Short mmCIF file of C-alpha atoms and ligand atoms in Angstrom, two decimals:
data_model
loop_
_atom_site.label_atom_id
_atom_site.label_comp_id
_atom_site.label_asym_id
_atom_site.label_seq_id
_atom_site.Cartn_x
_atom_site.Cartn_y
_atom_site.Cartn_z
CA MET L 269 269.36 -15.29 84.22
CA LEU L 270 266.09 -14.82 82.34
CA ARG L 271 264.91 -12.15 84.79
CA GLY L 272 268.17 -10.24 84.21
CA ALA L 273 267.73 -10.39 80.44
CA GLY L 274 264.11 -9.09 80.48
CA LEU L 275 263.17 -10.73 77.17
CA GLY L 276 260.17 -10.16 74.90
CA ALA L 277 258.68 -12.15 72.02
CA SER L 278 260.85 -10.36 69.44
CA ASP L 279 264.10 -11.31 71.24
CA LEU L 280 266.36 -14.25 70.47
CA VAL L 281 268.04 -16.59 72.99
CA VAL L 282 270.95 -18.74 71.78
CA ASP L 283 272.08 -21.81 73.75
CA VAL L 284 275.62 -22.50 72.51
CA GLY L 285 276.70 -26.13 72.99
CA CYS L 286 273.07 -27.03 73.70
CA GLY L 287 273.75 -30.79 73.64
CA THR L 288 270.54 -32.79 73.95
CA GLY L 289 268.55 -29.71 74.99
CA ARG L 290 268.70 -30.44 78.74
CA LEU L 291 268.59 -26.69 79.44
CA THR L 292 267.32 -25.36 76.09
CA LEU L 293 263.88 -26.95 76.41
CA PRO L 294 263.12 -25.70 79.95
CA LEU L 295 264.48 -22.29 78.89
CA ALA L 296 262.11 -22.21 75.93
CA ALA L 297 259.20 -23.06 78.24
CA LEU L 298 260.04 -20.11 80.49
CA THR L 299 260.58 -17.30 78.01
CA PRO L 300 258.41 -15.66 75.34
CA ALA L 301 261.58 -15.18 73.23
CA ARG L 302 262.57 -17.25 70.19
CA VAL L 303 265.11 -19.91 71.22
CA VAL L 304 267.89 -21.40 69.09
CA GLY L 305 270.08 -24.33 70.20
CA VAL L 306 273.48 -24.61 68.51
CA ASP L 307 275.76 -27.64 68.81
CA ALA L 308 278.72 -29.00 66.89
CA GLU L 309 277.48 -32.61 67.15
CA ALA L 310 274.67 -33.78 64.83
CA ARG L 311 273.87 -36.73 67.16
CA MET L 312 273.23 -34.38 70.10
CA LEU L 313 270.90 -32.26 67.97
CA GLU L 314 269.01 -35.37 66.80
CA VAL L 315 268.23 -36.29 70.42
CA ALA L 316 267.30 -32.68 71.22
CA ARG L 317 264.92 -32.53 68.23
CA SER L 318 263.28 -35.80 69.25
CA LYS L 319 262.50 -34.34 72.71
CA ASP L 320 261.07 -31.11 71.26
CA ALA L 321 257.62 -32.40 70.22
CA ALA L 322 256.19 -28.87 69.99
CA ALA L 323 259.12 -27.73 67.78
CA ARG L 324 259.52 -24.79 70.15
CA VAL L 325 263.29 -24.51 69.52
CA GLU L 326 265.23 -24.09 66.29
CA TRP L 327 268.14 -26.58 66.41
CA LEU L 328 271.19 -25.59 64.36
CA ARG L 329 274.47 -27.36 63.75
CA GLY L 330 277.35 -24.97 64.22
CA SER L 331 280.48 -24.06 66.10
CA ALA L 332 280.89 -21.82 69.12
CA TYR L 333 283.64 -20.15 67.08
CA ARG L 334 281.37 -19.44 64.09
CA LEU L 335 277.73 -19.24 65.12
CA PRO L 336 275.19 -19.57 62.29
CA LEU L 337 273.63 -16.22 63.23
CA ALA L 338 273.82 -12.63 62.04
CA ASP L 339 275.62 -9.84 63.91
CA ARG L 340 273.58 -8.46 66.84
CA ALA L 341 270.80 -11.02 66.27
CA ALA L 342 270.54 -12.18 69.92
CA ALA L 343 269.59 -10.67 73.27
CA LEU L 344 270.87 -13.57 75.43
CA VAL L 345 273.60 -16.14 74.75
CA VAL L 346 273.94 -19.06 77.16
CA MET L 347 276.91 -21.46 77.49
CA VAL L 348 276.31 -24.18 80.08
CA MET L 349 279.06 -26.75 80.71
CA VAL L 350 280.75 -25.86 77.44
CA VAL L 351 283.75 -23.59 78.07
CA HIS L 352 285.81 -26.48 79.50
CA LEU L 353 285.60 -28.07 76.06
CA LEU L 354 286.84 -25.01 74.17
CA ARG L 355 290.54 -24.61 73.39
CA GLN L 356 290.07 -20.95 72.45
CA ARG L 357 287.69 -19.46 75.00
CA VAL L 358 288.32 -15.80 74.12
CA ARG L 359 287.59 -16.55 70.46
CA ALA L 360 284.25 -18.12 71.43
CA PHE L 361 283.43 -15.19 73.76
CA ARG L 362 284.18 -12.75 70.88
CA GLU L 363 281.81 -14.73 68.67
CA ALA L 364 279.08 -14.55 71.34
CA HIS L 365 279.74 -10.80 71.54
CA ARG L 366 279.34 -10.52 67.75
CA VAL L 367 275.85 -12.05 67.76
CA LEU L 368 274.66 -10.07 70.79
CA GLY L 369 272.98 -6.73 70.28
CA THR L 370 273.56 -3.61 72.36
CA GLY L 371 273.07 -4.36 76.05
CA GLY L 372 272.91 -8.10 75.28
CA GLN L 373 273.80 -10.67 77.93
CA LEU L 374 276.11 -13.68 77.94
CA SER L 375 275.64 -16.26 80.69
CA VAL L 376 278.42 -18.81 81.25
CA TRP L 377 277.87 -21.72 83.67
CA THR L 378 280.84 -23.82 84.62
CA PHE L 379 282.44 -25.57 87.61
CA THR L 380 284.85 -23.75 89.93
CA PRO L 381 288.46 -24.85 90.65
CA ARG L 382 287.23 -25.86 94.13
CA HIS L 383 284.69 -28.19 92.52
CA VAL L 384 287.53 -29.80 90.55
CA ALA L 385 289.75 -30.13 93.65
CA GLU L 386 286.95 -31.77 95.68
CA PHE L 387 285.26 -33.80 92.93
CA TYR L 388 283.68 -36.95 94.35
CA LEU L 389 285.46 -39.31 91.93
CA ASN L 390 288.99 -37.96 92.57
CA ALA L 391 289.66 -40.73 95.13
CA TYR L 392 289.05 -43.36 92.42
CA PHE L 393 290.72 -41.54 89.50
CA PRO L 394 293.62 -39.47 90.86
CA SER L 395 294.44 -37.85 87.48
CA ILE L 396 291.04 -36.12 87.25
CA PRO L 397 292.09 -32.90 89.08
CA MET L 398 295.25 -32.59 86.96
CA ILE L 399 293.28 -32.99 83.73
CA ASP L 400 290.47 -30.66 84.77
CA ARG L 401 292.40 -27.85 86.51
CA PRO L 402 293.23 -26.01 83.25
CA ARG L 403 289.79 -26.75 81.76
CA PHE L 404 287.93 -25.12 84.67
CA PRO L 405 289.79 -21.86 85.37
CA SER L 406 288.92 -19.43 88.15
CA ALA L 407 286.16 -16.87 87.77
CA GLU L 408 288.89 -14.19 87.77
CA VAL L 409 290.53 -15.75 84.69
CA LEU L 410 287.18 -16.10 82.91
CA THR L 411 286.26 -12.51 83.83
CA ALA L 412 289.52 -11.21 82.33
CA GLU L 413 288.91 -13.27 79.17
CA LEU L 414 285.36 -11.92 78.84
CA CYS L 415 286.71 -8.36 79.15
CA ARG L 416 289.32 -9.11 76.46
CA ALA L 417 286.47 -10.28 74.23
CA GLY L 418 284.77 -6.89 74.66
CA PHE L 419 282.28 -7.61 77.46
CA ALA L 420 281.65 -5.28 80.41
CA GLU L 421 279.70 -5.52 83.66
CA VAL L 422 280.88 -9.04 84.48
CA ARG L 423 279.16 -10.52 87.55
CA VAL L 424 280.02 -13.83 89.21
CA GLU L 425 277.69 -15.92 91.34
CA VAL L 426 278.85 -19.12 93.03
CA ARG L 427 276.24 -21.80 93.75
CA GLU L 428 276.65 -25.02 95.67
CA GLU L 429 274.68 -28.21 95.07
CA VAL L 430 274.97 -31.30 97.31
CA ARG L 431 273.50 -34.67 96.33
CA ARG L 432 273.85 -38.28 97.46
CA LEU L 433 274.27 -40.72 94.62
CA ASP L 434 273.52 -44.44 94.73
CA ILE L 435 276.63 -46.49 94.06
CA ALA L 436 274.80 -48.37 91.27
CA ASP L 437 274.11 -45.06 89.49
CA VAL L 438 277.73 -43.99 89.93
CA VAL L 439 278.96 -47.27 88.38
CA ASP L 440 276.56 -46.78 85.43
CA ARG L 441 277.72 -43.20 84.95
CA VAL L 442 281.39 -44.17 85.01
CA ARG L 443 280.85 -47.14 82.66
CA GLY L 444 279.18 -44.70 80.23
CA ARG L 445 282.06 -42.20 80.68
CA TYR L 446 279.43 -39.58 81.52
CA ILE L 447 281.99 -36.77 81.78
CA SER L 448 284.58 -36.07 79.09
CA THR L 449 287.39 -36.28 81.68
CA LEU L 450 286.84 -40.04 82.10
CA GLY L 451 287.66 -40.48 78.40
CA MET L 452 290.95 -38.64 78.91
CA LEU L 453 292.29 -40.88 81.72
CA PRO L 454 295.11 -43.39 81.19
CA PRO L 455 293.21 -46.64 80.31
CA LEU L 456 294.66 -48.58 83.27
CA GLU L 457 293.65 -45.87 85.76
CA TYR L 458 290.14 -45.89 84.33
CA ARG L 459 289.87 -49.69 84.63
CA LEU L 460 291.23 -49.78 88.20
CA GLY L 461 288.98 -46.93 89.37
CA LEU L 462 285.91 -48.55 87.83
CA GLN L 463 286.88 -51.88 89.41
CA GLN L 464 287.05 -50.24 92.88
CA LEU L 465 283.58 -48.75 92.39
CA GLU L 466 282.20 -52.10 91.18
CA GLU L 467 283.66 -53.80 94.29
CA ARG L 468 281.90 -51.25 96.54
CA LEU L 469 278.66 -51.97 94.69
CA ALA L 470 279.13 -55.74 95.12
CA GLN L 471 279.87 -55.30 98.85
CA ASP L 472 276.83 -53.16 99.62
CA ARG L 473 274.24 -51.97 97.11
CA ALA L 474 272.94 -49.46 99.67
CA THR L 475 276.21 -47.47 99.56
CA THR L 476 275.84 -43.83 98.56
CA LEU L 477 278.48 -41.25 97.60
CA ALA L 478 278.18 -37.53 98.40
CA GLN L 479 278.58 -35.29 95.36
CA ARG L 480 279.22 -31.66 96.16
CA SER L 481 279.17 -29.45 93.07
CA GLU L 482 280.19 -25.82 92.97
CA TRP L 483 279.05 -23.77 89.99
CA ALA L 484 280.29 -20.39 88.78
CA ILE L 485 277.50 -18.55 87.01
CA ILE L 486 279.07 -15.65 85.16
CA THR L 487 276.99 -12.97 83.51
CA ALA L 488 278.50 -10.39 81.17
CA ARG L 489 276.96 -7.64 79.06
CA THR L 490 277.88 -5.98 75.82
CA THR L 491 278.38 -2.30 76.52
CA THR L 492 275.34 -0.12 76.07
CA ALA L 493 277.47 2.58 74.40
CA GLU L 494 277.98 0.48 71.21
C1 SAM O 776 278.87 -31.23 78.39
S1 SAM O 776 277.80 -30.92 77.02
C2 SAM O 776 276.69 -29.73 77.72
C3 SAM O 776 275.38 -29.68 76.97
C4 SAM O 776 274.34 -28.73 77.56
N1 SAM O 776 274.77 -27.36 77.53
C5 SAM O 776 273.97 -29.16 78.96
O1 SAM O 776 274.35 -28.47 79.93
O2 SAM O 776 273.32 -30.19 79.11
C6 SAM O 776 278.81 -29.93 75.95
C7 SAM O 776 278.24 -29.72 74.56
O3 SAM O 776 279.04 -28.76 73.88
C8 SAM O 776 279.18 -29.17 72.52
N2 SAM O 776 280.38 -28.52 71.99
C9 SAM O 776 281.66 -28.78 72.32
N3 SAM O 776 282.50 -27.98 71.64
C10 SAM O 776 281.71 -27.21 70.84
C11 SAM O 776 281.99 -26.19 69.89
N4 SAM O 776 283.24 -25.81 69.61
N5 SAM O 776 280.96 -25.61 69.26
C12 SAM O 776 279.67 -25.99 69.52
N6 SAM O 776 279.35 -26.95 70.42
C13 SAM O 776 280.37 -27.55 71.06
C14 SAM O 776 279.26 -30.67 72.60
O4 SAM O 776 278.92 -31.27 71.36
C15 SAM O 776 278.26 -30.98 73.70
O5 SAM O 776 276.99 -31.22 73.19
#
């Protein structure tokens, strides 16, 4: 992503929905450009700031629909694990387009519909795929939406990641509702699914679960003719 953007010290990178800076901080370490992290949640930004001892990143509270940045201020806008939380994706893409200069790049990272269909917790929480299907549309749908927002040269890369997770870690993650979908489940389904996982932990602490993730990494550019 950074190689494609070819950034210099006078360029600006904006991480929209930066959360606690999980990606923003490594990004800032890899680029000479100025880096801004924008998030709607003050608590997320507080954690991000506390991790940024060198104050390398400027952390700003703001919405993906109304970024606190001037027109054409940025060379690269990044949205990682954010579009599934947006009710109006095209509106957010238009806003990213507004802040990008000529030939600027938007990079959207999200999960594919296949990831949703094969998610490792579906067996415990059967409503997850129904909740997540509309939140994680196909790359074709996202490409069409990016074009409607004014972007051109849309490229899609699919990446697979396979990990084995300790059952104790899975139970901790689920107890902490580590993905927003867990907070959207019917309460009884959540309790029963968690109970099943806790029973597996009690039976054998050495149990592991395979998590196969499939990412769509979508890169779009503002047209150079602008
Ligand atoms: C799942 S987290 C991902 C955080 C980070 N990008 C990462 O990959 O670690 C989604 C973040 O998007 C933020 N967010 C959700 N809707 C937003 C909006 N409309 N405008 C700005 N940030 C938003 C949330 O507050 C949250 O911090």
